[in-house]
Short mmCIF file of C-alpha atoms in Angstrom, two decimals:
data_model
loop_
_atom_site.label_atom_id
_atom_site.label_comp_id
_atom_site.label_asym_id
_atom_site.label_seq_id
_atom_site.Cartn_x
_atom_site.Cartn_y
_atom_site.Cartn_z
CA MET A 1 -7.91 22.54 19.29
CA LYS A 2 -8.32 18.85 20.05
CA LYS A 3 -9.10 17.63 23.53
CA VAL A 4 -6.34 15.50 25.06
CA ALA A 5 -6.83 12.12 26.71
CA VAL A 6 -4.07 10.45 28.70
CA PHE A 7 -3.96 6.64 28.89
CA MET A 8 -2.01 5.18 31.81
CA THR A 9 -1.42 1.74 33.27
CA VAL A 10 -1.43 1.71 37.06
CA GLY A 11 0.40 -0.52 39.53
CA THR A 12 0.69 -0.83 43.29
CA GLY A 13 4.44 -0.46 43.70
CA MET A 14 6.57 -3.25 45.10
CA ARG A 15 7.28 -1.87 48.55
CA GLU A 16 6.78 -3.93 51.70
CA ASP A 17 4.55 -1.08 52.84
CA ARG A 18 1.78 -1.51 50.23
CA LYS A 19 0.10 1.77 51.08
CA LYS A 20 3.34 3.73 50.71
CA GLY A 21 4.00 1.99 47.37
CA MET A 22 0.62 3.13 46.10
CA LYS A 23 1.18 6.67 47.32
CA ASP A 24 4.55 6.85 45.59
CA GLN A 25 3.01 5.68 42.31
CA ALA A 26 0.14 8.13 42.77
CA HIS A 27 2.65 10.94 43.27
CA GLY A 28 4.27 10.14 39.90
CA ILE A 29 0.87 9.90 38.24
CA SER A 30 -0.19 13.25 39.72
CA TYR A 31 3.05 14.83 38.54
CA PHE A 32 2.49 13.60 34.99
CA ILE A 33 -1.15 14.74 34.89
CA ASN A 34 -0.15 18.18 36.14
CA GLU A 35 2.51 18.45 33.42
CA ILE A 36 0.29 17.29 30.53
CA LYS A 37 -2.99 18.82 31.78
CA PRO A 38 -5.29 16.43 29.87
CA ASP A 39 -9.03 16.83 29.44
CA LYS A 40 -9.59 13.17 30.25
CA ILE A 41 -7.60 10.36 31.89
CA VAL A 42 -8.08 6.64 31.30
CA PHE A 43 -6.54 4.42 33.98
CA PHE A 44 -5.95 0.74 33.18
CA VAL A 45 -5.87 -1.07 36.51
CA SER A 46 -5.92 -4.47 38.15
CA LYS A 47 -8.14 -5.33 41.10
CA GLU A 48 -5.15 -4.67 43.36
CA SER A 49 -3.94 -1.43 41.75
CA LYS A 50 -7.37 0.20 41.47
CA GLU A 51 -6.91 1.55 44.99
CA THR A 52 -3.86 3.57 43.83
CA ILE A 53 -6.23 6.00 42.06
CA ASN A 54 -7.56 7.09 45.47
CA TYR A 55 -4.17 8.66 46.23
CA VAL A 56 -3.86 10.60 42.96
CA GLU A 57 -4.16 14.32 43.68
CA GLY A 58 -5.83 17.03 41.64
CA ILE A 59 -8.49 14.94 39.90
CA ASN A 60 -12.18 14.31 40.44
CA GLU A 61 -14.45 11.54 39.22
CA ASN A 62 -15.48 13.46 36.11
CA ASP A 63 -11.86 13.72 34.97
CA TYR A 64 -11.14 10.05 34.57
CA GLU A 65 -12.34 6.61 33.55
CA ILE A 66 -11.17 3.33 35.06
CA VAL A 67 -10.76 0.22 32.90
CA LEU A 68 -10.42 -2.95 34.98
CA LEU A 69 -8.05 -5.56 33.54
CA ASN A 70 -9.17 -9.03 34.59
CA ASP A 71 -5.96 -10.89 33.73
CA ILE A 72 -2.85 -8.76 34.20
CA ASN A 73 -0.60 -11.54 32.84
CA ASN A 74 -2.42 -11.86 29.51
CA ILE A 75 -0.79 -9.39 27.10
CA THR A 76 -3.30 -10.18 24.36
CA GLU A 77 -6.30 -9.30 26.51
CA ILE A 78 -4.66 -6.17 27.91
CA SER A 79 -3.66 -5.00 24.41
CA ARG A 80 -7.21 -5.59 23.18
CA GLU A 81 -8.68 -3.54 26.04
CA ILE A 82 -6.32 -0.63 25.38
CA PHE A 83 -6.76 -0.83 21.61
CA ASN A 84 -10.57 -0.78 21.83
CA LYS A 85 -10.45 2.16 24.21
CA VAL A 86 -8.16 4.02 21.76
CA LEU A 87 -10.72 3.49 18.99
CA GLU A 88 -13.48 4.77 21.27
CA TYR A 89 -11.62 7.97 22.15
CA GLU A 90 -10.49 8.54 18.57
CA LYS A 91 -14.13 8.53 17.51
CA MET A 92 -14.81 11.18 20.15
CA GLY A 93 -12.08 13.33 18.61
CA TYR A 94 -9.44 13.09 21.34
CA GLU A 95 -5.70 13.37 20.85
CA ILE A 96 -4.32 10.44 22.86
CA LYS A 97 -1.08 10.43 24.84
CA MET A 98 0.17 7.30 26.61
CA ASN A 99 2.26 6.68 29.70
CA TYR A 100 3.98 3.35 30.32
CA THR A 101 5.76 4.17 33.59
CA PHE A 102 3.52 2.32 36.03
CA GLY A 103 1.98 -1.14 36.30
CA THR A 104 3.20 -4.68 35.72
CA LYS A 105 5.66 -5.48 32.93
CA THR A 106 2.84 -7.04 30.93
CA MET A 107 0.70 -3.92 31.29
CA THR A 108 3.51 -1.51 30.33
CA THR A 109 4.54 -3.71 27.39
CA ALA A 110 0.96 -3.78 26.11
CA ILE A 111 0.42 -0.01 26.29
CA SER A 112 3.82 0.61 24.64
CA PHE A 113 2.91 -1.78 21.84
CA ILE A 114 -0.43 -0.06 21.22
CA SER A 115 1.23 3.37 21.22
CA VAL A 116 3.54 2.20 18.42
CA LEU A 117 0.75 0.44 16.55
CA LYS A 118 -1.54 3.48 16.69
CA LYS A 119 1.27 6.06 16.47
CA LYS A 120 0.45 7.76 19.76
CA ASP A 121 2.87 9.89 21.78
CA LEU A 122 4.48 7.77 24.49
CA TYR A 123 5.75 9.15 27.80
CA LEU A 124 7.78 8.01 30.76
CA VAL A 125 7.98 9.61 34.19
CA GLY A 126 11.70 9.48 34.91
CA GLY A 127 13.79 10.45 37.92
CA GLN A 128 15.70 8.67 40.64
CA ARG A 129 14.40 5.13 40.97
CA GLY A 130 13.36 3.54 44.20
CA LYS A 131 13.65 -0.16 45.08
CA ASP A 132 10.42 -0.88 43.22
CA GLY A 133 11.67 0.83 40.04
CA THR A 134 9.26 3.77 40.23
CA PRO A 135 10.46 7.41 40.44
CA VAL A 136 11.26 8.70 43.92
CA PRO A 137 8.78 11.48 44.80
CA GLY A 138 10.28 14.91 44.20
CA THR A 139 12.74 13.71 41.53
CA GLU A 140 10.24 13.16 38.72
CA GLU A 141 10.55 14.47 35.18
CA VAL A 142 8.43 13.74 32.10
CA LYS A 143 10.25 12.24 29.14
CA LYS A 144 8.64 11.91 25.73
CA GLN A 145 9.95 8.85 23.92
CA SER A 146 11.18 9.16 20.33
CA LEU A 147 9.42 6.44 18.35
CA HIS A 148 10.43 7.56 14.86
CA VAL A 149 13.04 4.81 14.52
CA ILE A 150 10.48 2.18 15.51
CA TYR A 151 7.92 3.58 13.07
CA ASP A 152 10.59 3.68 10.37
CA ILE A 153 11.55 0.04 11.01
CA PHE A 154 7.91 -0.96 10.59
CA LEU A 155 7.63 1.16 7.45
CA LEU A 156 10.72 -0.40 5.87
CA ASP A 157 9.30 -3.87 6.55
CA LYS A 158 6.09 -2.69 4.90
CA VAL A 159 8.08 -1.38 1.91
CA LYS A 160 9.65 -4.82 1.47
CA GLU A 161 6.33 -6.62 1.84
CA LEU A 162 4.64 -4.35 -0.73
CA PHE A 163 7.58 -4.63 -3.13
CA ASN A 164 7.58 -8.42 -2.88
CA SER A 165 3.86 -8.48 -3.73
CA TYR A 166 4.44 -6.16 -6.74
CA ASN A 167 2.50 -3.27 -5.18
CA PHE A 168 5.18 -0.82 -6.27
CA SER A 169 3.22 2.44 -5.95
CA GLU A 170 2.30 1.75 -2.32
CA ALA A 171 5.86 0.59 -1.62
CA LEU A 172 7.13 3.96 -2.84
CA ASN A 173 4.54 5.80 -0.72
CA SER A 174 5.63 3.90 2.40
CA LEU A 175 9.29 4.58 1.61
CA ASN A 176 8.56 8.31 1.37
CA ASN A 177 6.93 8.19 4.83
CA ILE A 178 10.15 7.02 6.49
CA VAL A 179 11.40 10.01 8.49
CA ILE A 180 15.13 9.36 8.97
CA PHE A 181 16.25 6.55 6.68
CA ASP A 182 19.92 6.61 7.76
CA ASN A 183 18.94 5.62 11.33
CA LEU A 184 17.83 2.23 10.01
CA GLN A 185 21.45 1.30 9.17
CA THR A 186 20.48 -1.00 6.30
CA GLY A 187 23.74 -0.62 4.41
CA HIS A 188 21.75 0.92 1.55
CA SER A 189 20.48 4.42 0.90
CA ARG A 190 16.92 5.65 0.50
CA GLU A 191 17.83 6.33 -3.14
CA ASP A 192 18.80 2.67 -3.62
CA TYR A 193 15.33 1.58 -2.50
CA GLU A 194 13.61 4.33 -4.47
CA ASN A 195 15.46 3.42 -7.67
CA LEU A 196 14.80 -0.28 -7.15
CA ILE A 197 11.06 0.33 -6.81
CA LYS A 198 10.98 2.71 -9.78
CA GLY A 199 13.05 0.32 -11.89
CA TYR A 200 10.78 -2.64 -11.27
CA THR A 201 7.73 -0.44 -11.78
CA GLU A 202 8.99 0.32 -15.29
CA TRP A 203 10.02 -3.27 -15.91
CA ASP A 204 6.57 -4.51 -14.91
CA LYS A 205 5.16 -2.20 -17.60
CA PHE A 206 7.71 -3.50 -20.17
CA ASN A 207 9.53 -0.14 -20.19
CA HIS A 208 12.87 -1.93 -20.22
CA LYS A 209 15.02 1.03 -21.27
CA GLU A 210 13.71 3.12 -18.36
CA ALA A 211 14.10 0.19 -15.98
CA ILE A 212 17.77 -0.28 -16.78
CA LYS A 213 18.50 3.35 -15.81
CA TYR A 214 17.34 2.64 -12.27
CA LEU A 215 18.62 -0.90 -11.86
CA GLU A 216 21.94 -1.21 -13.67
CA ASN A 217 24.12 -0.16 -10.71
CA ASN A 218 21.68 -0.71 -7.86
CA SER A 219 23.34 -2.08 -4.72
CA LEU A 220 20.16 -3.90 -3.65
CA ILE A 221 20.60 -6.37 -6.50
CA PRO A 222 23.31 -8.80 -5.27
CA LYS A 223 26.40 -8.98 -7.45
CA GLN A 224 25.96 -12.73 -7.82
CA GLN A 225 22.61 -11.95 -9.45
CA GLY A 226 24.12 -9.62 -12.02
CA TYR A 227 22.82 -11.94 -14.72
CA ARG A 228 19.38 -10.41 -14.13
CA ILE A 229 20.68 -7.06 -15.37
CA LYS A 230 22.37 -8.69 -18.35
CA ARG A 231 19.05 -10.23 -19.35
CA LEU A 232 17.31 -6.89 -18.85
CA ILE A 233 19.87 -5.22 -21.13
CA TYR A 234 18.87 -7.66 -23.87
CA LEU A 235 15.29 -6.48 -23.43
CA ALA A 236 16.27 -2.81 -23.40
CA ASP A 237 18.38 -3.03 -26.58
CA LYS A 238 15.59 -3.30 -29.14
CA ASP A 239 17.80 -1.85 -31.88
CA ALA A 240 20.19 -4.79 -31.93
CA LYS A 241 18.68 -6.30 -35.09
CA GLU A 242 21.45 -8.87 -35.42
CA GLU A 243 20.29 -10.31 -32.09
CA ILE A 244 16.56 -10.14 -32.82
CA LYS A 245 16.04 -13.86 -32.20
CA GLU A 246 17.70 -13.57 -28.79
CA TYR A 247 15.66 -10.45 -28.05
CA HIS A 248 12.38 -12.18 -28.89
CA ALA A 249 13.32 -15.16 -26.72
CA HIS A 250 13.96 -12.86 -23.77
CA LEU A 251 10.79 -10.85 -24.40
CA LEU A 252 8.63 -13.97 -24.48
CA SER A 253 10.16 -15.20 -21.20
CA ASP A 254 9.61 -11.76 -19.65
CA LEU A 255 6.01 -11.72 -20.84
CA ILE A 256 5.21 -15.13 -19.39
CA ASN A 257 6.87 -14.08 -16.10
CA ASN A 258 4.61 -11.03 -16.10
CA ALA A 259 1.60 -13.31 -16.46
CA LYS A 260 2.82 -15.39 -13.52
CA ARG A 261 3.06 -12.27 -11.35
CA ARG A 262 -0.52 -11.38 -12.22
CA ILE A 263 -1.60 -14.86 -11.11
CA GLU A 264 0.23 -14.34 -7.80
CA GLU A 265 -1.71 -11.07 -7.39
CA GLY A 266 -5.02 -12.81 -8.10
CA LYS A 267 -5.48 -10.89 -11.38
CA TYR A 268 -6.41 -13.95 -13.38
CA ASP A 269 -8.06 -12.20 -16.33
CA ASP A 270 -4.97 -10.01 -16.76
CA ALA A 271 -2.76 -13.09 -16.59
CA VAL A 272 -4.74 -14.88 -19.29
CA ALA A 273 -4.59 -11.80 -21.54
CA ARG A 274 -0.79 -11.85 -21.27
CA LEU A 275 -0.59 -15.61 -21.86
CA TYR A 276 -2.72 -15.21 -24.98
CA ARG A 277 -0.23 -12.58 -26.11
CA VAL A 278 2.64 -15.04 -25.52
CA ILE A 279 1.05 -17.62 -27.82
CA GLU A 280 0.31 -14.97 -30.41
CA PHE A 281 3.83 -13.53 -30.24
CA ILE A 282 5.44 -16.95 -30.69
CA ALA A 283 3.84 -17.12 -34.14
CA GLN A 284 4.61 -13.50 -34.97
CA SER A 285 8.24 -13.96 -33.92
CA LYS A 286 8.66 -17.10 -36.02
CA LEU A 287 7.20 -15.46 -39.12
CA PHE A 288 9.27 -12.30 -38.69
CA ILE A 289 12.63 -13.89 -37.84
CA LYS A 290 12.55 -16.71 -40.37
CA HIS A 291 10.48 -15.22 -43.19
CA ASP A 292 10.59 -11.44 -42.56
CA ILE A 293 6.77 -11.44 -42.47
CA ASN A 294 5.03 -8.76 -40.39
CA THR A 295 1.60 -10.08 -39.36
CA SER A 296 0.18 -6.56 -39.00
CA ASP A 297 0.95 -5.82 -42.68
CA VAL A 298 1.80 -8.97 -44.65
CA ASP A 299 3.82 -8.44 -47.83
CA ILE A 300 2.10 -10.88 -50.19
CA LEU A 301 5.29 -11.22 -52.25
CA LEU A 302 7.06 -12.86 -49.32
CA LEU A 303 4.62 -15.79 -49.42
CA PRO A 304 5.08 -18.85 -51.61
CA GLY A 305 3.24 -18.45 -54.93
CA GLU A 306 0.64 -21.09 -54.13
CA LEU A 307 -0.37 -19.21 -50.95
CA GLN A 308 -0.58 -15.71 -52.33
CA GLU A 309 -4.11 -15.94 -53.69
CA LYS A 310 -5.45 -17.40 -50.41
CA TYR A 311 -3.99 -14.64 -48.25
CA LYS A 312 -4.67 -11.88 -50.76
CA LYS A 313 -8.38 -12.49 -50.08
CA MET A 314 -7.81 -11.47 -46.44
CA GLU A 315 -6.83 -7.94 -47.41
CA GLU A 316 -8.84 -5.14 -45.79
CA ASN A 317 -8.27 -1.42 -46.30
CA GLY A 318 -5.14 -2.14 -48.28
CA LYS A 319 -3.50 -4.34 -45.61
CA ILE A 320 -3.37 -8.02 -44.78
CA ARG A 321 -3.50 -8.45 -41.02
CA LEU A 322 -3.25 -11.85 -39.36
CA GLY A 323 -4.60 -12.62 -35.91
CA LEU A 324 -3.39 -15.44 -33.70
CA LYS A 325 -5.00 -18.40 -35.46
CA LYS A 326 -4.38 -17.06 -38.96
CA SER A 327 -0.71 -16.58 -38.08
CA TYR A 328 -0.42 -20.23 -37.08
CA GLU A 329 -2.40 -21.21 -40.17
CA LEU A 330 0.18 -19.43 -42.32
CA LEU A 331 2.99 -21.21 -40.47
CA ARG A 332 1.27 -24.55 -41.12
CA ASP A 333 0.75 -23.64 -44.77
CA MET A 334 4.48 -22.90 -44.99
CA ASN A 335 5.25 -26.34 -43.48
CA GLU A 336 6.57 -24.94 -40.22
CA GLU A 337 6.39 -27.56 -37.48
CA ILE A 338 5.11 -25.11 -34.87
CA GLY A 339 2.06 -24.36 -37.03
CA LYS A 340 1.17 -28.04 -37.13
CA ARG A 341 1.75 -28.47 -33.39
CA PHE A 342 -0.52 -25.55 -32.61
CA PHE A 343 -3.57 -27.04 -34.35
CA GLU A 344 -2.86 -30.57 -33.11
CA ASN A 345 -2.60 -29.41 -29.49
CA GLU A 346 -6.11 -29.85 -28.10
CA GLU A 347 -5.17 -28.29 -24.75
CA ILE A 348 -4.18 -25.04 -26.42
CA GLN A 349 -7.42 -24.93 -28.37
CA LYS A 350 -9.36 -25.36 -25.13
CA ILE A 351 -7.53 -22.63 -23.23
CA LEU A 352 -7.88 -20.20 -26.13
CA SER A 353 -11.61 -20.83 -26.06
CA MET A 354 -11.57 -20.11 -22.32
CA ARG A 355 -9.70 -16.86 -22.94
CA ASN A 356 -12.30 -15.77 -25.51
CA ASN A 357 -14.96 -16.17 -22.83
CA SER A 358 -13.00 -13.91 -20.48
CA ILE A 359 -14.42 -10.47 -19.71
CA LEU A 360 -11.19 -8.91 -21.02
CA ALA A 361 -11.75 -10.59 -24.40
CA HIS A 362 -15.21 -11.23 -25.85
CA GLY A 363 -17.17 -12.73 -22.97
CA PHE A 364 -18.41 -11.89 -19.48
CA GLY A 365 -17.15 -14.82 -17.41
CA PRO A 366 -14.33 -14.30 -14.87
CA VAL A 367 -11.26 -16.51 -15.11
CA THR A 368 -10.63 -18.70 -12.06
CA LYS A 369 -7.28 -19.31 -10.40
CA GLU A 370 -7.28 -22.92 -11.57
CA GLN A 371 -7.99 -21.89 -15.17
CA ALA A 372 -5.25 -19.25 -15.14
CA GLU A 373 -2.70 -21.67 -13.68
CA LYS A 374 -3.58 -24.31 -16.28
CA PHE A 375 -3.31 -21.71 -19.07
CA PHE A 376 0.12 -20.76 -17.69
CA GLU A 377 1.46 -24.33 -17.63
CA ILE A 378 0.20 -25.13 -21.14
CA THR A 379 1.59 -21.87 -22.54
CA LYS A 380 4.94 -22.41 -20.85
CA GLU A 381 5.18 -25.94 -22.24
CA PHE A 382 4.29 -24.73 -25.74
CA LEU A 383 6.87 -21.93 -25.52
CA THR A 384 9.56 -24.32 -24.31
CA THR A 385 9.11 -26.55 -27.37
CA GLU A 386 10.06 -23.53 -29.49
CA ILE A 387 12.67 -21.90 -27.21
CA LYS A 388 14.63 -24.48 -25.22
CA GLU A 389 16.15 -21.85 -22.88
CA THR A 390 12.73 -20.67 -21.66
CA GLU A 391 13.14 -22.06 -18.11
CA GLN A 392 16.59 -20.49 -17.78
CA PHE A 393 15.49 -17.11 -19.13
CA MET A 394 12.39 -17.08 -16.92
CA GLU A 395 14.49 -17.75 -13.83
CA GLU A 396 17.03 -15.08 -14.73
CA LEU A 397 14.32 -12.52 -15.54
CA LYS A 398 12.41 -13.20 -12.33
CA PHE A 399 11.90 -10.17 -10.06
CA ILE A 400 14.05 -10.19 -6.92
CA LYS A 401 12.58 -10.33 -3.42
CA LEU A 402 13.71 -8.06 -0.61
#
């Protein structure tokens, strides 16, 4: 069983008779100590209130420690003193209980704040109040304060912060730690938040069909932003072959948005890998939609006669597979404007070389923030020349913020 330490701020009382004020406070302190029966007491005192300890009954010098607060009007300094003492007693294995009944407003505010911050039980000695606001001797009673709502408010703020930074797994963990969600009176249910987090988790992994199950009727997505769900439905409906061009346009915008989120997270190598995939997919999409050519297994008969011999030579293990540059080379050979633009764009050639030096590709060098951001802007510009609605789709496929 853990030893118990009680932390208390101590005042002098506000009576005209200073000595009687101290005795009254000491009576309340003694009452609390007798009720809790701690193994150790830590008194936080001012120069003036230190004398109050002399009137506390039932303790000896080995039972307590006195921490002198030099500036009782400085909440930062008082909070730091209490916080450091909490860390010290935690290391010694104590269970810490706190009392905020006595002392100046600054002192009681500080100890209350630390109790919430460190999730310590917080107590008040109640009873009939005298002129100085302290309990009248003989009327005292110990009241444990319920801090669950405060903890839950902090946790919900943490959920939102984690969600907004795309840390969905930790957001879900924090949500699950909220004790009584209904007390928060958010206008939404725990299930709404849970489904929102799960939906965006799936969306971030390109599992669009799963995402739509969680998000389609979620009250946390404002009705005026319903267009986000409409765009997501395009991504989820991969079987709509008659809308394949529209689907590819949405998928490319979603992919480049994903890269942008990775940049925001500081995952620059991941971002560059996704941007490389955007450039590659632009070529694959063009060849598939306009010419029905699958770059992972090119049907030689779909190529113009004069190109068949050239690409036949690329066959390996019975299949012709085209990587990024070969896909654009085929587009150029077929007189597609985008193929020409790709090879004439020196900036793209430079960023592709940078990607190849990335540790996630063929090299060992990390990608910097500046490099990733430049790669993003060049890729976005290149995509926009092919799909004019890119900016619109990116905006409408952007993840919401709570």
